[in-house]
Short mmCIF file of C-alpha atoms and ligand atoms in Angstrom, two decimals:
data_model
loop_
_atom_site.label_atom_id
_atom_site.label_comp_id
_atom_site.label_asym_id
_atom_site.label_seq_id
_atom_site.Cartn_x
_atom_site.Cartn_y
_atom_site.Cartn_z
CA MET V 642 -8.46 3.92 6.59
CA LYS V 643 -6.57 6.97 5.33
CA ILE V 644 -7.72 8.41 2.02
CA ILE V 645 -5.94 11.14 0.11
CA VAL V 646 -8.48 13.11 -1.95
CA THR V 647 -6.79 15.41 -4.44
CA GLY V 648 -8.73 18.34 -5.88
CA GLY V 649 -10.98 18.30 -2.79
CA ALA V 650 -11.47 22.07 -2.87
CA GLY V 651 -13.12 21.85 -6.30
CA PHE V 652 -16.62 20.89 -7.36
CA ILE V 653 -16.77 17.09 -7.33
CA GLY V 654 -13.85 16.61 -4.92
CA SER V 655 -15.54 18.72 -2.23
CA ASN V 656 -18.80 16.82 -2.61
CA PHE V 657 -16.79 13.59 -2.28
CA VAL V 658 -15.04 14.86 0.88
CA TYR V 659 -18.42 15.48 2.52
CA HIS V 660 -19.82 12.19 1.26
CA MET V 661 -16.93 10.26 2.81
CA LEU V 662 -16.81 12.19 6.11
CA ASN V 663 -20.55 11.63 6.58
CA LYS V 664 -20.63 8.00 5.55
CA TYR V 665 -17.39 6.77 7.15
CA PRO V 666 -16.83 8.76 10.37
CA GLU V 667 -13.85 6.53 11.21
CA TYR V 668 -11.93 7.30 7.98
CA GLU V 669 -9.28 9.98 7.77
CA ILE V 670 -9.78 12.24 4.76
CA ILE V 671 -6.64 14.07 3.68
CA CYS V 672 -7.45 16.74 1.12
CA VAL V 673 -4.66 17.79 -1.25
CA ASP V 674 -5.28 20.84 -3.42
CA ASN V 675 -3.12 23.74 -4.60
CA LEU V 676 -6.12 26.09 -4.75
CA THR V 677 -6.13 27.17 -8.37
CA TYR V 678 -8.87 29.57 -9.50
CA ALA V 679 -11.23 26.55 -9.24
CA GLY V 680 -10.35 25.59 -5.68
CA ASN V 681 -12.17 27.27 -2.85
CA LEU V 682 -11.47 26.78 0.86
CA SER V 683 -14.82 28.26 1.85
CA THR V 684 -16.42 25.20 0.25
CA LEU V 685 -14.63 23.08 2.87
CA GLN V 686 -15.61 25.27 5.84
CA GLU V 687 -17.77 22.55 7.44
CA ALA V 688 -15.15 19.85 6.80
CA PHE V 689 -12.54 21.81 8.77
CA LYS V 690 -14.72 21.32 11.88
CA ASN V 691 -14.21 17.54 11.60
CA GLU V 692 -11.04 16.25 13.28
CA LYS V 693 -10.81 13.42 10.75
CA PHE V 694 -10.30 15.99 7.98
CA SER V 695 -7.04 17.71 7.07
CA PHE V 696 -6.03 20.01 4.25
CA HIS V 697 -2.66 20.31 2.49
CA LYS V 698 -1.95 23.01 -0.07
CA VAL V 699 0.17 20.97 -2.48
CA ASP V 700 0.52 20.90 -6.26
CA ILE V 701 0.13 17.27 -7.40
CA ALA V 702 2.85 17.85 -10.02
CA ASP V 703 5.36 18.93 -7.34
CA ARG V 704 7.27 15.68 -6.81
CA ASN V 705 9.09 16.67 -3.61
CA ALA V 706 5.98 18.04 -1.95
CA VAL V 707 3.88 15.02 -2.91
CA PHE V 708 6.50 12.52 -1.72
CA SER V 709 6.96 14.22 1.64
CA LEU V 710 3.20 14.32 2.11
CA PHE V 711 2.92 10.57 1.40
CA GLU V 712 5.86 9.95 3.77
CA GLU V 713 3.97 11.81 6.50
CA VAL V 714 0.47 10.47 5.83
CA ARG V 715 1.05 6.89 4.56
CA PRO V 716 -2.32 6.73 2.79
CA ASP V 717 -4.22 3.50 2.09
CA ILE V 718 -6.16 4.91 -0.86
CA VAL V 719 -5.60 7.82 -3.26
CA VAL V 720 -8.52 9.28 -5.21
CA ASN V 721 -7.32 11.75 -7.82
CA PHE V 722 -9.83 14.47 -8.70
CA ALA V 723 -7.24 17.23 -9.11
CA ALA V 724 -7.25 18.54 -12.64
CA GLU V 725 -7.63 21.47 -14.92
CA SER V 726 -11.19 20.71 -15.89
CA HIS V 727 -12.55 23.30 -18.31
CA VAL V 728 -12.56 22.61 -22.06
CA ASP V 729 -12.67 26.32 -23.04
CA ARG V 730 -9.59 27.08 -20.92
CA SER V 731 -7.80 24.09 -22.45
CA ILE V 732 -8.35 25.58 -25.91
CA GLU V 733 -6.74 28.85 -24.78
CA ASN V 734 -3.87 27.37 -22.76
CA PRO V 735 -3.24 23.63 -23.24
CA SER V 736 0.13 23.31 -21.49
CA ILE V 737 -1.14 23.60 -17.91
CA PHE V 738 -3.43 20.66 -18.75
CA VAL V 739 -0.34 18.60 -19.55
CA ASP V 740 1.36 19.66 -16.31
CA THR V 741 -1.50 18.96 -13.93
CA ASN V 742 -3.55 16.29 -15.63
CA ILE V 743 -0.74 14.14 -17.00
CA SER V 744 2.43 14.93 -15.03
CA GLY V 745 0.46 15.33 -11.79
CA THR V 746 -1.10 11.90 -12.25
CA VAL V 747 2.31 10.33 -12.87
CA VAL V 748 3.78 11.93 -9.74
CA LEU V 749 0.86 10.72 -7.61
CA MET V 750 1.26 7.18 -8.95
CA ASP V 751 5.03 7.19 -8.37
CA ALA V 752 4.38 8.16 -4.75
CA SER V 753 1.62 5.54 -4.52
CA ILE V 754 4.05 2.82 -5.58
CA LYS V 755 6.80 3.96 -3.22
CA TYR V 756 4.46 4.13 -0.22
CA GLY V 757 2.50 0.94 -0.97
CA VAL V 758 -0.90 2.50 -1.60
CA LYS V 759 -3.55 -0.24 -1.72
CA ARG V 760 -5.75 1.49 -4.28
CA TYR V 761 -5.09 4.37 -6.67
CA HIS V 762 -8.32 5.63 -8.22
CA GLN V 763 -8.26 7.95 -11.23
CA VAL V 764 -11.30 10.15 -11.73
CA SER V 765 -11.61 10.36 -15.49
CA THR V 766 -14.30 11.49 -17.90
CA ASP V 767 -16.51 10.25 -20.71
CA GLU V 768 -14.87 12.93 -22.88
CA VAL V 769 -11.96 10.51 -23.50
CA TYR V 770 -14.28 8.65 -25.92
CA GLY V 771 -14.74 11.69 -28.16
CA ASP V 772 -18.30 12.32 -29.29
CA LEU V 773 -21.31 10.54 -30.76
CA PRO V 774 -23.59 11.64 -33.59
CA LEU V 775 -26.96 13.20 -32.79
CA ASP V 776 -28.79 11.05 -35.34
CA LYS V 777 -27.81 7.67 -33.85
CA PRO V 778 -29.36 7.72 -30.38
CA GLU V 779 -28.76 3.97 -29.99
CA LEU V 780 -24.97 4.54 -29.80
CA LEU V 781 -23.57 4.85 -26.26
CA PHE V 782 -20.04 4.89 -24.80
CA THR V 783 -19.09 1.55 -23.26
CA GLU V 784 -15.78 0.75 -21.56
CA GLU V 785 -14.71 -0.85 -24.87
CA THR V 786 -15.31 2.29 -26.95
CA PRO V 787 -11.94 3.43 -28.34
CA VAL V 788 -10.34 6.50 -26.82
CA LYS V 789 -10.52 9.27 -29.42
CA THR V 790 -10.32 12.77 -28.05
CA SER V 791 -11.31 16.20 -29.38
CA SER V 792 -10.06 18.88 -26.97
CA PRO V 793 -6.76 19.48 -25.20
CA TYR V 794 -8.68 18.81 -21.96
CA SER V 795 -9.98 15.41 -23.03
CA SER V 796 -6.61 14.55 -24.57
CA SER V 797 -4.86 15.24 -21.29
CA LYS V 798 -7.38 13.12 -19.37
CA ALA V 799 -7.05 10.27 -21.90
CA SER V 800 -3.25 10.45 -21.70
CA ALA V 801 -3.45 10.22 -17.92
CA ASP V 802 -5.72 7.17 -18.22
CA LEU V 803 -3.15 5.46 -20.46
CA PHE V 804 -0.45 6.11 -17.86
CA VAL V 805 -2.72 4.68 -15.18
CA HIS V 806 -3.16 1.46 -17.19
CA ALA V 807 0.59 1.33 -17.81
CA TYR V 808 1.36 1.68 -14.10
CA ASN V 809 -0.97 -1.23 -13.40
CA ARG V 810 0.50 -3.48 -16.07
CA THR V 811 4.16 -2.49 -15.69
CA TYR V 812 4.52 -1.88 -11.96
CA GLY V 813 1.48 -3.70 -10.60
CA LEU V 814 -0.04 -0.54 -9.08
CA PRO V 815 -3.57 -1.48 -7.93
CA ILE V 816 -5.65 0.98 -9.92
CA THR V 817 -9.23 1.65 -10.95
CA ILE V 818 -10.57 4.32 -13.32
CA SER V 819 -14.03 5.87 -13.47
CA ARG V 820 -15.27 7.73 -16.56
CA CYS V 821 -18.27 9.81 -15.67
CA SER V 822 -20.59 11.98 -17.70
CA ASN V 823 -21.25 15.69 -16.96
CA ASN V 824 -21.96 16.39 -13.30
CA TYR V 825 -24.11 19.14 -11.81
CA GLY V 826 -24.98 20.16 -8.25
CA PRO V 827 -23.69 22.31 -5.35
CA ASN V 828 -20.20 23.93 -5.40
CA HIS V 829 -19.97 23.90 -9.22
CA PHE V 830 -17.64 26.65 -10.46
CA PRO V 831 -19.57 29.15 -12.60
CA GLU V 832 -17.48 28.70 -15.74
CA LYS V 833 -19.47 25.54 -16.56
CA LEU V 834 -22.81 25.54 -18.35
CA ILE V 835 -25.34 25.02 -15.54
CA PRO V 836 -23.95 27.32 -12.81
CA LEU V 837 -22.99 29.97 -15.38
CA MET V 838 -26.54 30.07 -16.73
CA ILE V 839 -28.13 30.10 -13.26
CA ILE V 840 -25.94 32.99 -12.11
CA ASN V 841 -26.27 35.02 -15.32
CA ALA V 842 -30.03 34.54 -15.23
CA LEU V 843 -30.17 35.67 -11.60
CA ASN V 844 -28.20 38.77 -12.63
CA ASP V 845 -30.39 39.34 -15.74
CA LYS V 846 -27.32 38.94 -17.96
CA PRO V 847 -27.25 37.34 -21.44
CA LEU V 848 -27.16 33.53 -21.50
CA PRO V 849 -24.43 32.62 -24.04
CA VAL V 850 -25.39 29.41 -25.85
CA TYR V 851 -22.64 28.03 -28.12
CA GLY V 852 -23.48 27.20 -31.74
CA ASP V 853 -27.02 25.94 -32.30
CA GLY V 854 -27.54 24.83 -28.69
CA GLN V 855 -28.29 21.27 -29.82
CA ASN V 856 -25.17 19.67 -28.33
CA VAL V 857 -26.13 16.91 -25.96
CA ARG V 858 -24.62 16.07 -22.58
CA ASP V 859 -25.57 13.20 -20.26
CA TRP V 860 -26.13 14.85 -16.85
CA LEU V 861 -25.58 13.20 -13.49
CA TYR V 862 -26.20 14.66 -10.03
CA VAL V 863 -22.82 14.98 -8.30
CA GLU V 864 -23.78 12.91 -5.25
CA ASP V 865 -24.50 9.94 -7.54
CA HIS V 866 -20.98 10.24 -8.96
CA CYS V 867 -19.55 10.32 -5.42
CA GLU V 868 -21.44 7.13 -4.54
CA ALA V 869 -20.13 5.45 -7.66
CA ILE V 870 -16.52 6.26 -6.74
CA ASP V 871 -17.14 5.14 -3.15
CA LEU V 872 -18.34 1.76 -4.49
CA ILE V 873 -15.46 1.43 -6.95
CA ILE V 874 -12.71 2.12 -4.41
CA HIS V 875 -14.21 -0.45 -2.02
CA ASP V 876 -15.48 -3.16 -4.37
CA GLY V 877 -14.28 -2.36 -7.91
CA LYS V 878 -11.96 -4.83 -9.60
CA ILE V 879 -8.30 -3.83 -9.81
CA GLY V 880 -7.24 -2.77 -13.31
CA GLU V 881 -10.80 -2.02 -14.46
CA VAL V 882 -12.51 0.99 -15.99
CA TYR V 883 -16.08 1.82 -14.94
CA ASN V 884 -18.32 4.17 -16.94
CA VAL V 885 -20.67 6.23 -14.76
CA GLY V 886 -23.82 7.88 -16.09
CA GLY V 887 -27.55 7.97 -15.53
CA HIS V 888 -29.12 7.89 -19.02
CA ASN V 889 -30.04 11.54 -18.86
CA GLU V 890 -29.25 13.12 -22.22
CA MET V 891 -30.30 16.73 -22.69
CA ALA V 892 -29.64 19.36 -25.35
CA ASN V 893 -27.95 22.48 -23.93
CA ILE V 894 -30.73 24.77 -25.11
CA ASP V 895 -33.36 22.75 -23.23
CA ILE V 896 -31.40 23.08 -20.00
CA VAL V 897 -31.02 26.83 -20.45
CA LYS V 898 -34.76 27.19 -21.13
CA LEU V 899 -35.55 25.12 -18.04
CA ILE V 900 -33.33 27.39 -15.91
CA CYS V 901 -35.14 30.48 -17.31
CA LYS V 902 -38.52 28.94 -16.53
CA THR V 903 -37.58 27.91 -12.99
CA LEU V 904 -36.17 31.35 -12.17
CA ASP V 905 -39.03 33.12 -13.95
CA LYS V 906 -36.64 34.88 -16.33
CA PRO V 907 -37.42 35.66 -20.00
CA GLU V 908 -35.99 33.44 -22.76
CA SER V 909 -35.00 36.68 -24.49
CA LEU V 910 -31.87 36.53 -22.29
CA ILE V 911 -30.70 33.58 -24.42
CA THR V 912 -27.98 34.72 -26.83
CA TYR V 913 -26.53 32.40 -29.44
CA VAL V 914 -22.76 32.94 -29.69
CA ASN V 915 -19.93 31.51 -31.81
CA ASP V 916 -19.42 27.82 -31.32
CA ARG V 917 -16.60 26.27 -29.28
CA LYS V 918 -13.74 25.02 -31.49
CA GLY V 919 -13.92 21.24 -31.96
CA HIS V 920 -17.20 21.18 -29.99
CA ASP V 921 -18.22 17.61 -29.14
CA ARG V 922 -21.74 16.95 -30.39
CA ARG V 923 -23.09 14.34 -28.01
CA TYR V 924 -21.97 12.33 -24.97
CA ALA V 925 -23.93 9.33 -23.71
CA ILE V 926 -22.83 6.69 -21.23
CA ASP V 927 -23.76 3.02 -21.05
CA PRO V 928 -23.52 2.32 -17.29
CA THR V 929 -24.35 -1.42 -17.55
CA LYS V 930 -21.02 -2.57 -16.11
CA ILE V 931 -21.09 -0.57 -12.88
CA HIS V 932 -24.75 -1.48 -12.42
CA SER V 933 -24.32 -5.20 -12.95
CA GLU V 934 -20.96 -5.60 -11.16
CA LEU V 935 -21.35 -3.15 -8.29
CA GLY V 936 -25.11 -2.56 -8.09
CA TRP V 937 -24.77 1.19 -8.67
CA LEU V 938 -27.80 3.15 -9.83
CA PRO V 939 -28.30 6.91 -9.72
CA LYS V 940 -30.68 8.09 -6.98
CA THR V 941 -31.47 11.63 -8.14
CA ASN V 942 -33.34 12.21 -11.38
CA PHE V 943 -32.73 15.39 -13.37
CA GLU V 944 -36.05 16.99 -12.50
CA ASN V 945 -35.26 16.91 -8.77
CA GLY V 946 -31.52 17.42 -9.15
CA ILE V 947 -31.81 20.62 -11.16
CA GLN V 948 -34.34 22.07 -8.71
CA LYS V 949 -32.05 21.24 -5.77
CA THR V 950 -29.12 22.77 -7.64
CA ILE V 951 -30.92 26.00 -8.49
CA GLN V 952 -32.09 26.25 -4.88
CA TRP V 953 -28.49 25.80 -3.71
CA TYR V 954 -27.36 28.77 -5.82
CA LEU V 955 -30.25 30.84 -4.45
CA ASP V 956 -29.30 29.89 -0.88
CA ASN V 957 -25.54 30.38 -1.32
CA ARG V 958 -25.21 33.76 -2.97
CA ASP V 959 -22.17 34.64 -0.82
CA TRP V 960 -20.29 31.64 -2.21
CA TRP V 961 -20.68 32.60 -5.86
CA GLU V 962 -20.72 36.37 -5.46
CA GLU V 963 -17.27 36.12 -3.91
CA ILE V 964 -16.09 34.07 -6.93
CA ILE V 965 -17.54 36.25 -9.65
CA SER V 966 -16.27 39.46 -8.06
CA GLY V 967 -12.59 38.45 -8.49
CA ASP V 968 -10.47 37.28 -11.46
CA TYR V 969 -13.58 35.72 -12.90
CA GLN V 970 -14.53 39.10 -14.38
CA ASN V 971 -11.38 39.09 -16.53
CA TYR V 972 -11.95 35.48 -17.52
CA TYR V 973 -15.52 36.23 -18.54
CA LYS V 974 -14.51 39.26 -20.61
CA GLU V 975 -11.76 37.36 -22.41
CA MET V 976 -13.88 34.28 -23.07
CA TYR V 977 -17.15 35.90 -24.05
CA SER V 978 -16.60 39.44 -25.35
CA ASN V 979 -15.50 38.36 -28.85
CA ARG V 980 -17.72 35.32 -29.22
P1 NAD W 2487 -12.84 21.60 -10.63
O1 NAD W 2487 -12.14 22.40 -11.67
O2 NAD W 2487 -14.08 22.14 -9.99
O3 NAD W 2487 -11.83 21.28 -9.43
C1 NAD W 2487 -10.51 20.91 -9.64
C2 NAD W 2487 -9.76 21.03 -8.32
O4 NAD W 2487 -8.42 20.58 -8.54
C3 NAD W 2487 -9.66 22.47 -7.80
O5 NAD W 2487 -9.93 22.50 -6.43
C4 NAD W 2487 -8.23 22.87 -8.08
O6 NAD W 2487 -7.71 23.82 -7.16
C5 NAD W 2487 -7.52 21.52 -7.95
N1 NAD W 2487 -6.26 21.48 -8.71
C6 NAD W 2487 -6.06 21.89 -10.00
N2 NAD W 2487 -4.76 21.74 -10.33
C7 NAD W 2487 -4.15 21.21 -9.24
C8 NAD W 2487 -2.81 20.82 -8.97
N3 NAD W 2487 -1.85 20.95 -9.88
N4 NAD W 2487 -2.52 20.30 -7.74
C9 NAD W 2487 -3.49 20.18 -6.80
N5 NAD W 2487 -4.77 20.54 -7.00
C10 NAD W 2487 -5.10 21.04 -8.21
O7 NAD W 2487 -13.10 20.19 -11.30
P2 NAD W 2487 -14.31 19.15 -11.10
O8 NAD W 2487 -15.39 19.49 -12.04
O9 NAD W 2487 -14.59 19.00 -9.65
O10 NAD W 2487 -13.63 17.82 -11.67
C11 NAD W 2487 -12.91 16.95 -10.78
C12 NAD W 2487 -12.41 15.76 -11.58
O11 NAD W 2487 -13.50 15.07 -12.17
C13 NAD W 2487 -11.48 16.15 -12.74
O12 NAD W 2487 -10.44 15.20 -12.80
C14 NAD W 2487 -12.38 16.06 -13.97
O13 NAD W 2487 -11.62 15.73 -15.11
C15 NAD W 2487 -13.31 14.93 -13.56
N6 NAD W 2487 -14.65 14.95 -14.17
C16 NAD W 2487 -15.42 16.08 -14.10
C17 NAD W 2487 -16.71 16.06 -14.62
C18 NAD W 2487 -17.61 17.27 -14.52
O14 NAD W 2487 -18.72 17.25 -15.07
N7 NAD W 2487 -17.23 18.33 -13.81
C19 NAD W 2487 -17.19 14.90 -15.22
C20 NAD W 2487 -16.37 13.76 -15.29
C21 NAD W 2487 -15.10 13.81 -14.73
P1 TYD W 2488 -19.33 22.60 -20.04
O1 TYD W 2488 -20.13 22.84 -18.80
O2 TYD W 2488 -18.14 23.45 -20.31
O3 TYD W 2488 -18.92 21.05 -20.01
P2 TYD W 2488 -18.25 20.12 -21.16
O4 TYD W 2488 -17.88 20.95 -22.31
O5 TYD W 2488 -17.05 19.57 -20.47
O6 TYD W 2488 -19.28 19.11 -21.49
O7 TYD W 2488 -20.29 22.72 -21.30
C1 TYD W 2488 -21.44 21.91 -21.41
C2 TYD W 2488 -22.09 22.23 -22.74
O8 TYD W 2488 -22.58 23.56 -22.72
C3 TYD W 2488 -21.12 22.16 -23.91
O9 TYD W 2488 -21.81 21.63 -25.04
C4 TYD W 2488 -20.75 23.61 -24.17
C5 TYD W 2488 -22.01 24.36 -23.76
N1 TYD W 2488 -21.80 25.73 -23.21
C6 TYD W 2488 -22.52 26.81 -23.74
O10 TYD W 2488 -23.32 26.65 -24.67
N2 TYD W 2488 -22.31 28.04 -23.20
C7 TYD W 2488 -21.44 28.26 -22.19
O11 TYD W 2488 -21.25 29.44 -21.76
C8 TYD W 2488 -20.72 27.15 -21.64
C9 TYD W 2488 -19.74 27.33 -20.52
C10 TYD W 2488 -20.94 25.89 -22.18
#
């Protein structure tokens, strides 16, 4: 089995690469990534030691490059993680989100049709459903919840999902889509809430909480997401969407306080800053379908997962110090100095 994994140098993609190499030693894993600010080859250092792993620096929106790669590799399965993934960046610069998240998806599917790919899997997000109110905890996103997006990021992901459905219906491309809640774990780029707070706390820097800190996200340990995708690409029904989430809703402020407590840092580091524009209030996934059809259940609860994650950042200072010493400084200044 030959699997193209796009975005494999990023957070979830790299965890998926390791998951697949470890679980299926006979599979070939072909990683495709153009190494944006979010892609990091050092994350794949161990994978490079495995002869079943290869890496190709290719932009998924570059039609010629993608087609010649498919010609060479002839993949059985394509799993598309590659994306611009940060909501705050999408608010500042939406057009790259159109290029990568929408056009890139279309190019990958065109190549998948031409080269007879047996399964094209789109890694999507619960953010395509918009948000839920805080005062109606019984409401959850199901696969039938209408798509109704808030940010340029979620709009680009939702648009891509619509193209994926269209390619199934119009051209018969065998597709599946997963829509997962917020992930956390190793290799998470420190622009996102959890790694940013861990690293700022370790450096005794302010912890910038947007708005009132009461926004709720439904957190899932990254390995559980990888297992869900593994199940879907092997046993999921063609043409179907699967929501992935572990019933773990938490308010941002509670996570930040937990990080302070675990690292023995004072809560006085917490600084409330101006809210994100269009900030989604609450995400919450109903994972009944993937549980009942594919038997998926998360294995790591938040208590253990967050401890493992914090420990990973303590043990891998070189990884994140390298990142925050580069362009990240400019990003941080631009994003946070006027908040
Ligand atoms: P990430 O930003 O950490 O990684 C994205 C990777 O894609 C990087 O390695 C980057 O270099 C690569 N990439 C970007 N543009 C590319 C292009 N044009 N061509 C080739 N490679 C390109 O993102 P992530 O958090 O790992 O998210 C992966 C996928 O999962 C995304 O599609 C995202 O929408 C989805 N998702 C993420 C979460 C989450 O909580 N992080 C939750 C649900 C779904
Ligand atoms: P983020 O990790 O960017 O994921 P998403 O917006 O895709 O869910 O943000 C998670 C939550 O944390 C979101 O409600 C915004 C909030 N947040 C902060 O309060 N401060 C920060 O510095 C960041 C990056 C996020």
